[in-house]
C-alpha cells in the first residue's frame, strides 16, 4: 500500500524562516529522488503535466532563473519567462496587477525575484497560485539555502554538528540569511566572518558565532560559504576598497589551510574572482561550486512537487 503523499504546510515557499526541520528534510530527501531521475537518459517526468510556471524576474539572474526553468520543464510544466522590460510594467502596471494577470492566464507557480524585501509575501496574499521566492532584496533566497544544504549533506553525509563558516557581506546577503536559518535548524554550528560594518549584530540572536578575523574564524571549519562582494554597494563606506577587502577577507590557499583538511568550499555565484576567492581555490579540488549549480535543479523540482500537493 502506498503511503500518504507528504507535502509542505504552505502553498508558497517564501523563506526558510517559515519552514520546520521536518519540512527542510522532506525537501532534501525528495530532491535526492529527483537527482537520481536527472542522472537517467530520459530526464523528464510527467509529474506536473498540465501545470504552468511563470518566471517573474525583476533582477538579473543566471543560475536561479535557468535552474527553475529546467526544473519546471523536467516536471513537464509549461514555462513562461516573463520579460519585464517588454511588459506593461513599464507602462506603470502595479506588481500585484501584473501577478494577477499572469495568474489569470493560467499560472500555477509564480517564481519571483525582486529587489524589494517582502514582495513574494505580498503576492502570496493576493494569489491562489504557489509563489516561490527566488530572492527578495536583502531578505531571503530560500532555494539557494536548500540546494546548499543538499550539497553539504551529499558531500559530508550529515549537517548536524558540522562547523559552517559564512564569509563576507552578510548584511546585504539574502543567501546568508536563508543559510543561517536553514543550517541552524538542521543543527550545524554556524560562524559569520567579516568586517563589523557588514555583519548585523542582531544576528547573534540566531545562535551564530561572529568573527572579525579570517584566520580565527576559519579554524577547524568543515564547510566554507564565500559570499559575493556586492560591487553595487562599493563606495558606500562599508569597506575602503575592493583591494583592501581582498587583502583582509579574500580566501587564499594560506587562509584555507586553517580549515579542516577535508573542508569543502562553496559560493552561490556569481563570483568575483580575485576578490572574495582566488581562482586556484574556486577551480580547485575542494570547490563544490559547480555541483551546487547542478543540485539546484533537483532541489527546485522537489520544492515545486511538494508545493503542488498543498490543498488550497
Ligand atoms: N545564486 C544566485 O542567485 O545566482 P543568480 O543571481 O545567477 O541567480
Short mmCIF file of C-alpha atoms and ligand atoms in Angstrom, two decimals:
data_model
loop_
_atom_site.label_atom_id
_atom_site.label_comp_id
_atom_site.label_asym_id
_atom_site.label_seq_id
_atom_site.Cartn_x
_atom_site.Cartn_y
_atom_site.Cartn_z
CA UNK A 1 0.00 0.00 0.00
CA UNK A 2 1.38 3.44 -0.90
CA UNK A 3 1.84 5.91 1.98
CA UNK A 4 0.11 9.27 2.21
CA UNK A 5 1.73 11.89 -0.03
CA UNK A 6 3.84 14.29 2.04
CA UNK A 7 3.61 17.99 1.22
CA UNK A 8 4.77 21.33 2.63
CA UNK A 9 2.48 23.14 5.07
CA UNK A 10 2.02 26.27 2.92
CA UNK A 11 1.16 26.71 -0.79
CA UNK A 12 4.13 29.12 -1.07
CA UNK A 13 7.86 29.00 -0.40
CA UNK A 14 8.61 32.47 0.93
CA UNK A 15 11.58 31.82 3.21
CA UNK A 16 13.45 29.24 5.23
CA UNK A 17 12.33 31.04 8.39
CA UNK A 18 8.82 29.65 7.83
CA UNK A 19 9.98 26.01 7.40
CA UNK A 20 10.31 23.38 10.13
CA UNK A 21 13.23 20.98 10.41
CA UNK A 22 10.92 18.22 9.11
CA UNK A 23 9.90 20.28 6.07
CA UNK A 24 13.52 21.12 5.17
CA UNK A 25 14.45 17.44 5.48
CA UNK A 26 11.46 16.48 3.32
CA UNK A 27 12.65 18.88 0.57
CA UNK A 28 16.19 17.43 0.71
CA UNK A 29 15.02 13.78 0.73
CA UNK A 30 12.63 14.41 -2.16
CA UNK A 31 15.39 16.21 -4.09
CA UNK A 32 17.61 13.13 -3.77
CA UNK A 33 14.96 11.13 -5.66
CA UNK A 34 14.78 13.78 -8.39
CA UNK A 35 18.59 13.84 -8.66
CA UNK A 36 18.50 10.12 -9.48
CA UNK A 37 16.00 10.85 -12.26
CA UNK A 38 18.23 13.63 -13.63
CA UNK A 39 21.04 11.08 -13.96
CA UNK A 40 18.99 8.98 -16.41
CA UNK A 41 18.99 9.25 -20.22
CA UNK A 42 15.37 10.45 -20.13
CA UNK A 43 15.36 13.19 -17.50
CA UNK A 44 11.77 14.31 -17.87
CA UNK A 45 8.86 13.02 -15.75
CA UNK A 46 5.13 13.70 -16.32
CA UNK A 47 4.53 14.59 -12.64
CA UNK A 48 3.21 18.15 -13.18
CA UNK A 49 1.93 17.84 -16.76
CA UNK A 50 -0.77 20.42 -17.45
CA UNK A 51 0.61 22.93 -14.92
CA UNK A 52 2.17 26.27 -15.88
CA UNK A 53 5.20 28.01 -14.37
CA UNK A 54 5.91 31.72 -14.84
CA UNK A 55 9.37 33.10 -14.04
CA UNK A 56 8.92 36.72 -12.98
CA UNK A 57 12.45 38.11 -12.54
CA UNK A 58 12.78 41.84 -11.81
CA UNK A 59 16.53 41.45 -11.13
CA UNK A 60 19.25 39.77 -13.20
CA UNK A 61 19.91 36.05 -12.73
CA UNK A 62 21.86 33.31 -14.47
CA UNK A 63 21.69 30.28 -12.14
CA UNK A 64 18.33 30.66 -10.41
CA UNK A 65 16.20 31.54 -13.43
CA UNK A 66 17.73 28.91 -15.70
CA UNK A 67 17.55 26.29 -12.98
CA UNK A 68 13.86 27.00 -12.25
CA UNK A 69 13.14 26.82 -15.98
CA UNK A 70 14.86 23.45 -16.26
CA UNK A 71 13.22 22.14 -13.07
CA UNK A 72 9.79 23.14 -14.36
CA UNK A 73 10.45 21.56 -17.77
CA UNK A 74 11.81 18.32 -16.25
CA UNK A 75 8.49 18.09 -14.33
CA UNK A 76 6.63 18.66 -17.65
CA UNK A 77 5.06 22.01 -16.76
CA UNK A 78 4.71 24.69 -19.42
CA UNK A 79 7.14 27.55 -18.73
CA UNK A 80 6.87 31.25 -19.50
CA UNK A 81 9.85 33.51 -18.86
CA UNK A 82 8.13 36.85 -18.29
CA UNK A 83 10.16 39.70 -19.80
CA UNK A 84 9.87 42.70 -17.50
CA UNK A 85 11.39 45.32 -19.90
CA UNK A 86 8.87 44.47 -22.68
CA UNK A 87 5.85 44.08 -20.37
CA UNK A 88 3.17 46.53 -19.25
CA UNK A 89 5.17 47.03 -16.05
CA UNK A 90 6.99 49.80 -17.95
CA UNK A 91 3.58 51.47 -18.56
CA UNK A 92 3.03 51.63 -14.82
CA UNK A 93 1.08 48.43 -14.14
CA UNK A 94 1.39 47.51 -10.48
CA UNK A 95 3.19 44.42 -9.31
CA UNK A 96 0.02 42.88 -7.88
CA UNK A 97 -1.95 43.59 -11.08
CA UNK A 98 0.86 42.05 -13.14
CA UNK A 99 0.85 38.92 -10.96
CA UNK A 100 -2.97 38.67 -11.03
CA UNK A 101 -2.82 38.94 -14.83
CA UNK A 102 -0.22 36.18 -15.04
CA UNK A 103 -2.38 34.04 -12.76
CA UNK A 104 -5.49 34.74 -14.89
CA UNK A 105 -3.51 33.42 -17.87
CA UNK A 106 -3.19 30.12 -16.03
CA UNK A 107 -0.03 30.24 -13.90
CA UNK A 108 0.11 27.59 -11.17
CA UNK A 109 3.63 28.57 -9.99
CA UNK A 110 4.95 32.13 -9.93
CA UNK A 111 8.69 32.27 -9.32
CA UNK A 112 9.61 35.82 -8.29
CA UNK A 113 12.87 37.68 -7.83
CA UNK A 114 12.65 41.32 -6.79
CA UNK A 115 14.95 43.99 -5.38
CA UNK A 116 12.49 44.79 -2.58
CA UNK A 117 12.29 42.57 0.51
CA UNK A 118 8.78 41.22 1.11
CA UNK A 119 7.46 41.27 -2.48
CA UNK A 120 6.88 37.46 -2.61
CA UNK A 121 4.96 37.71 0.69
CA UNK A 122 2.77 40.47 -0.78
CA UNK A 123 1.97 38.44 -3.90
CA UNK A 124 1.28 35.29 -1.88
CA UNK A 125 -1.51 37.13 -0.04
CA UNK A 126 -3.21 38.05 -3.34
CA UNK A 127 -2.79 34.83 -5.33
CA UNK A 128 -4.02 31.25 -5.15
CA UNK A 129 -1.07 30.18 -7.34
CA UNK A 130 2.06 29.00 -5.49
CA UNK A 131 4.56 31.84 -5.05
CA UNK A 132 8.21 30.80 -4.86
CA UNK A 133 10.75 33.33 -3.61
CA UNK A 134 13.78 33.36 -5.93
CA UNK A 135 15.44 36.15 -3.92
CA UNK A 136 13.81 39.24 -2.36
CA UNK A 137 16.03 42.23 -1.58
CA UNK A 138 18.28 41.52 1.37
CA UNK A 139 15.72 39.21 3.00
CA UNK A 140 15.90 35.57 1.80
CA UNK A 141 16.83 33.27 -1.08
CA UNK A 142 15.34 30.01 0.21
CA UNK A 143 16.04 27.68 -2.71
CA UNK A 144 19.74 28.68 -2.64
CA UNK A 145 19.96 27.63 1.02
CA UNK A 146 18.13 24.38 0.29
CA UNK A 147 20.50 23.49 -2.55
CA UNK A 148 23.45 24.44 -0.35
CA UNK A 149 22.17 22.15 2.43
CA UNK A 150 21.58 19.39 -0.11
CA UNK A 151 25.16 19.73 -1.38
CA UNK A 152 26.63 19.74 2.14
CA UNK A 153 24.63 16.66 3.12
CA UNK A 154 25.66 14.88 -0.09
CA UNK A 155 29.34 15.65 0.48
CA UNK A 156 29.55 15.22 4.27
CA UNK A 157 26.75 12.72 4.91
CA UNK A 158 25.20 14.98 7.58
CA UNK A 159 24.69 18.61 8.59
CA UNK A 160 24.18 18.41 12.37
CA UNK A 161 27.41 19.07 14.24
CA UNK A 162 29.33 20.47 11.25
CA UNK A 163 31.08 23.83 11.54
CA UNK A 164 29.99 26.04 8.65
CA UNK A 165 31.65 29.43 8.13
CA UNK A 166 29.86 32.06 6.02
CA UNK A 167 32.29 34.74 4.90
CA UNK A 168 31.77 38.28 3.60
CA UNK A 169 28.92 40.72 3.13
CA UNK A 170 26.39 39.12 5.47
CA UNK A 171 24.38 42.32 5.87
CA UNK A 172 23.27 42.60 2.24
CA UNK A 173 23.16 38.88 1.51
CA UNK A 174 19.80 37.11 1.25
CA UNK A 175 21.78 33.89 0.68
CA UNK A 176 23.46 34.30 4.08
CA UNK A 177 20.15 34.90 5.89
CA UNK A 178 18.49 31.81 4.38
CA UNK A 179 21.61 29.72 5.05
CA UNK A 180 21.75 30.82 8.69
CA UNK A 181 18.10 29.80 9.25
CA UNK A 182 18.49 26.54 7.32
CA UNK A 183 21.81 25.36 8.80
CA UNK A 184 20.91 26.33 12.37
CA UNK A 185 17.57 24.50 12.07
CA UNK A 186 19.44 21.42 10.85
CA UNK A 187 21.88 21.55 13.79
CA UNK A 188 25.09 22.99 12.30
CA UNK A 189 27.42 25.34 14.19
CA UNK A 190 27.36 28.49 12.08
CA UNK A 191 30.07 31.16 12.09
CA UNK A 192 29.82 34.51 10.37
CA UNK A 193 33.12 36.07 9.30
CA UNK A 194 33.58 39.61 8.00
CA UNK A 195 34.14 43.25 8.88
CA UNK A 196 31.92 44.72 11.65
CA UNK A 197 30.29 47.03 9.07
CA UNK A 198 28.95 44.03 7.15
CA UNK A 199 27.65 41.80 9.98
CA UNK A 200 24.50 42.99 11.76
CA UNK A 201 24.98 42.33 15.48
CA UNK A 202 21.36 41.25 15.97
CA UNK A 203 22.14 38.07 14.02
CA UNK A 204 23.73 36.78 17.25
CA UNK A 205 20.13 36.09 18.35
CA UNK A 206 20.02 33.27 15.79
CA UNK A 207 22.76 31.45 17.74
CA UNK A 208 25.63 32.09 15.30
CA UNK A 209 29.20 32.95 16.35
CA UNK A 210 30.68 36.13 14.85
CA UNK A 211 34.36 36.57 13.90
CA UNK A 212 36.06 39.72 12.65
CA UNK A 213 39.28 37.90 11.88
CA UNK A 214 39.51 35.49 8.94
CA UNK A 215 42.24 33.28 10.40
CA UNK A 216 40.36 32.66 13.69
CA UNK A 217 37.00 32.13 12.04
CA UNK A 218 38.27 29.58 9.53
CA UNK A 219 39.99 27.43 12.15
CA UNK A 220 38.56 23.88 12.08
CA UNK A 221 35.72 24.66 9.64
CA UNK A 222 34.12 21.76 7.73
CA UNK A 223 32.39 23.98 5.18
CA UNK A 224 33.10 27.50 3.87
CA UNK A 225 30.43 29.53 2.12
CA UNK A 226 32.07 32.51 0.44
CA UNK A 227 29.75 35.38 -0.46
CA UNK A 228 29.86 37.71 -3.42
CA UNK A 229 31.14 41.13 -2.54
CA UNK A 230 28.32 43.33 -3.70
CA UNK A 231 30.05 45.67 -6.14
CA UNK A 232 26.91 47.81 -6.44
CA UNK A 233 27.38 48.81 -2.76
CA UNK A 234 31.09 49.55 -3.10
CA UNK A 235 31.90 53.17 -2.30
CA UNK A 236 29.13 53.42 0.31
CA UNK A 237 31.60 53.17 3.19
CA UNK A 238 31.20 49.51 4.13
CA UNK A 239 34.86 48.87 3.27
CA UNK A 240 37.60 51.15 1.91
CA UNK A 241 38.23 49.46 -1.48
CA UNK A 242 37.97 46.09 -3.22
CA UNK A 243 41.78 45.72 -2.88
CA UNK A 244 41.51 46.26 0.87
CA UNK A 245 38.59 43.83 1.05
CA UNK A 246 40.53 41.14 -0.87
CA UNK A 247 43.53 41.62 1.43
CA UNK A 248 41.50 41.14 4.62
CA UNK A 249 38.62 38.86 3.62
CA UNK A 250 39.59 37.10 0.39
CA UNK A 251 40.01 33.30 0.50
CA UNK A 252 43.61 32.32 -0.30
CA UNK A 253 45.34 28.91 -0.04
CA UNK A 254 47.16 30.07 3.11
CA UNK A 255 43.88 31.01 4.82
CA UNK A 256 42.14 27.87 3.60
CA UNK A 257 44.82 25.77 5.34
CA UNK A 258 43.30 26.90 8.70
CA UNK A 259 40.13 24.93 7.94
CA UNK A 260 39.86 21.14 8.20
CA UNK A 261 41.82 19.13 5.62
CA UNK A 262 38.56 17.82 4.07
CA UNK A 263 36.84 21.23 4.03
CA UNK A 264 34.53 21.97 1.10
CA UNK A 265 34.36 25.45 -0.44
CA UNK A 266 31.04 26.82 -1.64
CA UNK A 267 29.90 30.02 -3.37
CA UNK A 268 26.34 30.83 -4.51
CA UNK A 269 27.69 32.76 -7.52
CA UNK A 270 28.22 34.97 -9.34
CA UNK A 271 31.86 35.07 -8.16
CA UNK A 272 34.25 37.99 -8.18
CA UNK A 273 37.44 36.05 -8.85
CA UNK A 274 40.48 37.58 -7.20
CA UNK A 275 38.38 39.49 -4.65
CA UNK A 276 36.44 37.14 -2.31
CA UNK A 277 38.04 33.99 -3.74
CA UNK A 278 41.12 33.24 -5.85
CA UNK A 279 40.74 31.08 -8.99
CA UNK A 280 43.12 28.46 -7.61
CA UNK A 281 40.52 27.65 -4.93
CA UNK A 282 37.36 28.28 -7.00
CA UNK A 283 38.58 25.78 -9.60
CA UNK A 284 40.45 23.53 -7.14
CA UNK A 285 39.66 20.10 -5.63
CA UNK A 286 37.92 21.45 -2.50
CA UNK A 287 35.45 23.54 -4.52
CA UNK A 288 31.89 22.22 -4.98
CA UNK A 289 30.65 25.42 -6.63
CA UNK A 290 29.50 23.85 -9.90
CA UNK A 291 27.93 20.91 -8.04
CA UNK A 292 25.81 23.46 -6.15
CA UNK A 293 24.53 24.72 -9.52
CA UNK A 294 23.71 21.20 -10.72
CA UNK A 295 21.93 20.33 -7.46
CA UNK A 296 19.76 23.43 -7.83
CA UNK A 297 17.63 21.69 -10.47
CA UNK A 298 16.73 18.66 -8.29
CA UNK A 299 16.07 20.87 -5.27
CA UNK A 300 13.78 23.19 -7.24
CA UNK A 301 11.94 20.19 -8.72
CA UNK A 302 11.45 18.97 -5.16
CA UNK A 303 10.07 22.32 -3.99
CA UNK A 304 7.62 22.57 -6.92
CA UNK A 305 6.46 18.98 -6.46
CA UNK A 306 5.90 19.41 -2.71
CA UNK A 307 4.03 22.71 -3.18
CA UNK A 308 1.82 21.23 -5.89
CA UNK A 309 0.24 18.82 -3.41
CA UNK A 310 -0.78 21.50 -0.90
CA UNK A 311 -4.58 21.86 -0.60
CA UNK A 312 -5.87 25.42 -1.09
N1 LIG B 1 22.99 32.24 -6.71
C1 LIG B 1 22.21 33.05 -7.46
O1 LIG B 1 21.14 33.51 -7.03
O2 LIG B 1 22.71 33.29 -8.69
P1 LIG B 1 21.94 34.12 -9.84
O3 LIG B 1 21.89 35.54 -9.39
O4 LIG B 1 22.77 33.92 -11.10
O5 LIG B 1 20.57 33.53 -9.97
#
